Structures are given as C-alpha cells and as structure tokens.
Tab-separated table of C-alpha atoms in Angstrom:
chain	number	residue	atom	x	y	z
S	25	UNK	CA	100.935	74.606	85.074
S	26	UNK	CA	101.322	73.508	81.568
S	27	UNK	CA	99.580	74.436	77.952
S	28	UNK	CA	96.519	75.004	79.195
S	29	UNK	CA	96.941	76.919	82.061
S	30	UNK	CA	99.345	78.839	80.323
S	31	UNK	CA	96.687	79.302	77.888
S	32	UNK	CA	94.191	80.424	80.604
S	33	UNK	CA	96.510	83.248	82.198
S	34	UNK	CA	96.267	84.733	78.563
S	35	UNK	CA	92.779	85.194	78.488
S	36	UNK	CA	92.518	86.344	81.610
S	37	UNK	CA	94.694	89.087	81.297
S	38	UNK	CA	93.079	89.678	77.766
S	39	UNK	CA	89.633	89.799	79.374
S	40	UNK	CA	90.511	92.530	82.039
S	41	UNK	CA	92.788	94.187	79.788
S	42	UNK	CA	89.994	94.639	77.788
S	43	UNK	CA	87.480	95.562	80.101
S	44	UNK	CA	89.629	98.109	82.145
S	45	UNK	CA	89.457	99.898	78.494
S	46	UNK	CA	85.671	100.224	78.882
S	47	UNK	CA	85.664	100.992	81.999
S	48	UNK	CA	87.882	103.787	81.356
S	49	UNK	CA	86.179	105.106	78.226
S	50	UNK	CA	83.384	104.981	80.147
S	51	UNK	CA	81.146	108.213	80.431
S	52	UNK	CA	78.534	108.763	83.102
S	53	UNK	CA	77.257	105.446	83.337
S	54	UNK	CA	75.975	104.884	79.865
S	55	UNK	CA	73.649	101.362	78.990
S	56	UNK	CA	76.142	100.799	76.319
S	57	UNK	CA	79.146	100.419	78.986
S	58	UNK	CA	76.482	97.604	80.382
S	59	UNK	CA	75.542	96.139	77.692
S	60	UNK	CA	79.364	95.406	76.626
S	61	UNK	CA	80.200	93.700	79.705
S	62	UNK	CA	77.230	91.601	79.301
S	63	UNK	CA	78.158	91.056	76.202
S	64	UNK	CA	81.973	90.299	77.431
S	65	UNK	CA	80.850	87.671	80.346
S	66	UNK	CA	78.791	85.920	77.984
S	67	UNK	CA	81.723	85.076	75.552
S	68	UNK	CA	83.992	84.391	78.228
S	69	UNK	CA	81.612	81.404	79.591
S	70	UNK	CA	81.316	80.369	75.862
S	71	UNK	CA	85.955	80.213	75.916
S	72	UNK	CA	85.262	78.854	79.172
S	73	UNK	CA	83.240	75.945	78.164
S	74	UNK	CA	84.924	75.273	75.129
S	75	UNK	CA	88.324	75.468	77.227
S	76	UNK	CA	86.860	72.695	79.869
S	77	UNK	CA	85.767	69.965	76.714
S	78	UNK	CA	89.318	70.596	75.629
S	79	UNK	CA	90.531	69.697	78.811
S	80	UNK	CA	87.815	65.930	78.975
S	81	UNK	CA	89.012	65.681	75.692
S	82	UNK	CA	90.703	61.880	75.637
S	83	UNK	CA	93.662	63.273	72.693
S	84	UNK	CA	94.735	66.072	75.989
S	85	UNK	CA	95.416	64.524	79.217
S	86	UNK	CA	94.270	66.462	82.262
S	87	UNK	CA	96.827	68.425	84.634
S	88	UNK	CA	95.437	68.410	88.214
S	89	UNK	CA	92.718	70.812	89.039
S	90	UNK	CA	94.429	74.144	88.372
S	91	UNK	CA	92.564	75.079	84.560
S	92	UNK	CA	89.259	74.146	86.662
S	93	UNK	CA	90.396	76.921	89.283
S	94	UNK	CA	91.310	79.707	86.558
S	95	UNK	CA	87.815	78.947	84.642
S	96	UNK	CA	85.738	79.816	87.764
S	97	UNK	CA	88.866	82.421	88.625
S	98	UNK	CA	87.865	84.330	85.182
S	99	UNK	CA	84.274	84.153	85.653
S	100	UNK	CA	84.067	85.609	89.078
S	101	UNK	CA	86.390	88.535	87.356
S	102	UNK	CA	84.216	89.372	84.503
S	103	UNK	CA	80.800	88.817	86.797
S	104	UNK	CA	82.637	92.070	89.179
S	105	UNK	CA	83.022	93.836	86.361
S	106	UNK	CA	79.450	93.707	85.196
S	107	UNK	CA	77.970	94.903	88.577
S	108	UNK	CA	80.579	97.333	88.891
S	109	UNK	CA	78.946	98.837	85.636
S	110	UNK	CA	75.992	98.300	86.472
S	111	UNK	CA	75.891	99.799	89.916
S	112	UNK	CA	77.962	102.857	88.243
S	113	UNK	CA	75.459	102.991	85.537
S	114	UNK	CA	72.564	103.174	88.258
S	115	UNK	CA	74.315	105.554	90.665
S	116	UNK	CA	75.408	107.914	87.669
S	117	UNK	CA	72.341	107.773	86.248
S	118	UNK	CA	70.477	108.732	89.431
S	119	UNK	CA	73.167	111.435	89.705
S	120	UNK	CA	71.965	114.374	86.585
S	121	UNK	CA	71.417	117.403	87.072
S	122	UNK	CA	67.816	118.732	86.439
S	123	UNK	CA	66.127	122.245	86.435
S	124	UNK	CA	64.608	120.775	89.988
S	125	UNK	CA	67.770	119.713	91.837
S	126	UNK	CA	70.670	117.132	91.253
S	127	UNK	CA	69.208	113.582	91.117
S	128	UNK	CA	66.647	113.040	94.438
S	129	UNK	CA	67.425	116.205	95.494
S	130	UNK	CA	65.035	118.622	94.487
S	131	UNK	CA	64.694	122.357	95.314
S	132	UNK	CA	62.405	123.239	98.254
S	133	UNK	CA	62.848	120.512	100.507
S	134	UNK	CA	63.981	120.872	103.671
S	135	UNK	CA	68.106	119.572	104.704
S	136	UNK	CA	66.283	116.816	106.605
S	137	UNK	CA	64.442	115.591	103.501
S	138	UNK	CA	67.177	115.962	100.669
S	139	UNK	CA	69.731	113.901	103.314
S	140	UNK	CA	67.027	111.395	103.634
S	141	UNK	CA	65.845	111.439	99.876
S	142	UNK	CA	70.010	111.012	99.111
S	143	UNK	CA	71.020	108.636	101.912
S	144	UNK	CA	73.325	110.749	103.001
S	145	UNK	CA	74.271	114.214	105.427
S	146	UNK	CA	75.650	117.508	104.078
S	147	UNK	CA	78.473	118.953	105.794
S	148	UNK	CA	77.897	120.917	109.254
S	149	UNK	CA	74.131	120.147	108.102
S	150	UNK	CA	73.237	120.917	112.113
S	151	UNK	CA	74.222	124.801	110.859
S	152	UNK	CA	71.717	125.372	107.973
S	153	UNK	CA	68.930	126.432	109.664
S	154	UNK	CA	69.221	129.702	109.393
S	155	UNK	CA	70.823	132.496	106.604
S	156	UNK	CA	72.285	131.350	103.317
S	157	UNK	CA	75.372	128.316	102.971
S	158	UNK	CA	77.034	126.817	100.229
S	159	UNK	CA	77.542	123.374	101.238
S	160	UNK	CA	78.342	119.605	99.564
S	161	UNK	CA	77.454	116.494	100.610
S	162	UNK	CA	79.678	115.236	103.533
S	163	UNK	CA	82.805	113.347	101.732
S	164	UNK	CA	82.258	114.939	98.648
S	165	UNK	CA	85.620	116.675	97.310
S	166	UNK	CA	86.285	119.681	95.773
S	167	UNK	CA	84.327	118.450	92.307
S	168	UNK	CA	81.017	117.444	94.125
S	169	UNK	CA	77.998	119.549	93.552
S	170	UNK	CA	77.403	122.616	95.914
S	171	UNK	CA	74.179	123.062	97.733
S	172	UNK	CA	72.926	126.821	98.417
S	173	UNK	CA	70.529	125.989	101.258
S	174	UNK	CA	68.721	129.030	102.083
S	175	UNK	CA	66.645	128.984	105.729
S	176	UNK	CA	67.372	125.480	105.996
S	177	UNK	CA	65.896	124.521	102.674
S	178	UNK	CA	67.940	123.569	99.633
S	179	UNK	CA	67.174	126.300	96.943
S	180	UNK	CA	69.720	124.894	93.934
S	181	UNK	CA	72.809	122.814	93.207
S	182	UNK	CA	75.881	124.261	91.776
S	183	UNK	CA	78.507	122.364	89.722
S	184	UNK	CA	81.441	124.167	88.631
S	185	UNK	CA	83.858	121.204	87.044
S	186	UNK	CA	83.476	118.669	84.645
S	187	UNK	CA	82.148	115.166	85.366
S	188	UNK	CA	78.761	115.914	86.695
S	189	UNK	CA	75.571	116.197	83.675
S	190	UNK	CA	72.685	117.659	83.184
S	191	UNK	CA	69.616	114.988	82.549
S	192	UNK	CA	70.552	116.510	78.235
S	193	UNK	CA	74.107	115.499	78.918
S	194	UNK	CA	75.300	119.055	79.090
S	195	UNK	CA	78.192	119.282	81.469
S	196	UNK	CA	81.181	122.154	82.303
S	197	UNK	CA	83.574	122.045	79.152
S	198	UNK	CA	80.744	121.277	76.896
S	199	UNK	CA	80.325	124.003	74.198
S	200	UNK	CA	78.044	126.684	74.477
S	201	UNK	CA	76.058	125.967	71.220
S	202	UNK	CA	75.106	122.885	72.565
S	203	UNK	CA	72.932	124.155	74.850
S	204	UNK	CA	70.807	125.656	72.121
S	205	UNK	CA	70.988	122.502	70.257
S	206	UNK	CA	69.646	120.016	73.145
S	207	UNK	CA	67.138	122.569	74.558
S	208	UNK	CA	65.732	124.412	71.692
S	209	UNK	CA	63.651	127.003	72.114
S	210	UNK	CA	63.947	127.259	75.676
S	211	UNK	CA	66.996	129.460	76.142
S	212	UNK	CA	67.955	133.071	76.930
S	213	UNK	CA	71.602	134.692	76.401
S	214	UNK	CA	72.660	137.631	77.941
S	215	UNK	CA	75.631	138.918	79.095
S	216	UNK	CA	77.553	137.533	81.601
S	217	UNK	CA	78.671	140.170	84.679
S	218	UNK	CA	82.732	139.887	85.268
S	219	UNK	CA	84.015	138.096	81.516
S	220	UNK	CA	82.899	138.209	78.045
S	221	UNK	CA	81.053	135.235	77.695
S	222	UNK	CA	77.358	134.761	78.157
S	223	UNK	CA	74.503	133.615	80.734
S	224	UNK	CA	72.443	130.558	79.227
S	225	UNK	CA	69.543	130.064	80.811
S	226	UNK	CA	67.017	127.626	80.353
S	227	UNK	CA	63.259	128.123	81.250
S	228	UNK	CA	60.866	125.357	82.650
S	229	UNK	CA	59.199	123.192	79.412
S	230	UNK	CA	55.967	122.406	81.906
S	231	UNK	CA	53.812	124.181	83.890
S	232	UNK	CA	54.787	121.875	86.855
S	233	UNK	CA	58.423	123.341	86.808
S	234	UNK	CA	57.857	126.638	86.282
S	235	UNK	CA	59.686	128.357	89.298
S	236	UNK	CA	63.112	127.072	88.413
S	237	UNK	CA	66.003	127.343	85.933
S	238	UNK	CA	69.000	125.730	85.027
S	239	UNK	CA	71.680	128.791	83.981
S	240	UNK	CA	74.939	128.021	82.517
S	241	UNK	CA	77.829	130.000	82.525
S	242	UNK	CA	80.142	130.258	79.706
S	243	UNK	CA	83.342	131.971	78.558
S	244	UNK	CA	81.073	132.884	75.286
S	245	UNK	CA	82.891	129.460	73.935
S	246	UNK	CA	82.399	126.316	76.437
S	247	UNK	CA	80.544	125.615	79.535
S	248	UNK	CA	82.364	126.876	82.796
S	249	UNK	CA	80.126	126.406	85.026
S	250	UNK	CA	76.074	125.964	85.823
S	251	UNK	CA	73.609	125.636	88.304
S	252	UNK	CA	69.719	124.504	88.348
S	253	UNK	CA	66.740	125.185	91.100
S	254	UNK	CA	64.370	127.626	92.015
S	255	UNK	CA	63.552	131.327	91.654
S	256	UNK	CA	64.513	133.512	92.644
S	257	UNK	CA	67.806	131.544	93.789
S	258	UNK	CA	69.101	130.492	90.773
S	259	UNK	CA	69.821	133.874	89.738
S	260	UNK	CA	71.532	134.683	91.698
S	261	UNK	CA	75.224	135.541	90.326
S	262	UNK	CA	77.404	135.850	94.069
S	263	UNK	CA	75.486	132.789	95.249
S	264	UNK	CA	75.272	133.332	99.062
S	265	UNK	CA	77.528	136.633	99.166
C-alpha cells in the first residue's frame, strides 16, 4: 500500500467522519446542511488533485494503481453524500406543515387526489369513503403525520411527536412562546380541555386561507402536539371520537 495510500485511508475516514457529523446535526433538511457538503466535495477534489501531482511527482516514485483507485474511491463517497442532502433537503422541505395540509396535501381534496398529489396510498385508503378515520400514509410509523379524512376527503393532518415542522419551524417540544414570536399577531390562547396548558391557535394571514387553522397544543410550557386544516375540523379536540 505504502505512504501514500496510507495517507489516502486517512482522509477518507476524515472526510466521512466528518460528514456523518453533519449529517447528524442535521435538522429538517436545511440549505446550510447542502451547502457544507458542497463545500466538503469541493475541497476534497482540491486534496485529491494535489494528492495525484504528488504521486507524477519525479522526487516520489509511483506504487501501482491503488492511490488512483482511493482518489476516485473518495470522490464517489463525498458525491453520495451531497445528493443524500440534497434529496433530504428537497423531501424535508416539501414535507412542513401548513395551515392548508402537510406539504402537497392540502385540506379538501379528495383520498384519491392527496395519494396522487403525495405519490403515495394511505392505509386501508379503500375504507375512507364514508364517516370519520384517522389514518397515516401507508409505511409511515408511529411518528408520521395522521390524516382525519372525513367523507372521503382529507379535512387536517395531525402530528403529535417531534421531527415533523410547521412551514415557521414550529414543531412538538418547541416552546410555547415561540409560537407568538414567529406568528405575531395571529394567535389565540385559551384553555386547553383535560391539562393546564393552553390551545394556540393560529388564524389564516390571507383571505385565500381563511377556513383553516393550525392549533397547537401545549402543556402551558412546550409544544405537545398540533394539527393544521380546515374548519370546522381542526377544532375539533377528540378528533374522530
């Protein structure tokens, strides 16, 4: 293997080591997660370049074809990683939670067109034609976003645990006085039913979305949980009970 390829295993390890960090402080798909792996693939073809003139270099002689195979090795790595953020940064993106729906899926559209809109089904989606269900999107787990489809139309999305963000960046655990502080003067408080903390809900800031609400529930200190769609749906506290 000698120096050099030695010297390559080191920076590939560095250059994963330090992307898996990223990756892993990485929060809902943010342009600065992007923009550091860009950043991070163009510096490794700058080591990589310098690496192979090292290697022509007439003072180092070569050692087979090995260093060649770890340069393009190192760049196929770090060119993953990018699309891997950039997909996640897409997907996530496409993924927020608005006072209309959760990303394509918007309140008032049929099962037919939100599956369609979302590419793909909801669970036992042939049973939602009638009545009120509380269903996810087939796959999802126990953290994916509920659907109350109401008559076979999807009337609002629920999300009850962290990881999932409204298009402010609110999101279950967040604290309460954030809400106020990312949509002023569009909130009401009142008193939540079965615990001491509060009902936060935001009003429509157009005329085109007035009809729906995005209502957070707290424990009168964070975020516990919160839903968003239409009226008068979205207000109501035992969901489909």
């Amino acid at each position: 293997m000698g120096f050099m390829g030695g010297l390559f295993i080191i920076i590939l390890a560095g250059i994963v080591a330090d992307s898996l960090v990223k990756i892993v402080k990485h929060r809902a798909g943010t342009p600065r997660l992007r923009a550091d792996l860009e950043d991070l693939r163009h510096q490794l073809d700058d080591q990589a370049n310098r690496l192979t003139d090292a290697l022509a270099s007439p003072s180092r002689p070569r050692r087979g074809t090995f260093t060649g195979k770890m340069i393009r090795s190192i760049r196929a790595v770090v060119t993953l990683l990018v699309a891997a953020g950039c997909h996640r940064t897409q997907s996530t993106q496409s993924r927020e939670v608005s006072i209309r729906g959760y990303g394509p899926i918007e309140a008032g559209m049929t099962v037919g067109e939100a599956e369609k809109a979302v590419g793909r089904a909801f669970d036992r989606s042939e049973a939602l034609e009638g009545g009120c269900h509380m269903v996810r999107l087939a796959g999802d787990s126990g953290t994916g976003p509920l659907f109350m489809v109401v008559d076979g139309k999807i009337a609002r999305v629920d999300v009850t645990a962290p990881g999932i963000q409204t298009s402010h960046t609110v999101a279950v655990g967040d604290d309460e006085a954030k809400i106020a502080k990312v949509y002023p003067e569009r909130i009401t408080v009142s008193p939540h039913k079965y615990s001491e903390g509060h009902y936060v809900t935001v009003g429509p800031r157009t005329e085109a979305d007035s009809g729906f609400e995005l209502v957070f529930e707290t424990d009168s200190q964070r975020v516990t949980r919160y839903r968003a769609g239409r009226l008068p749906e979205v207000e109501w506290v035992e969901g489909c009970s």
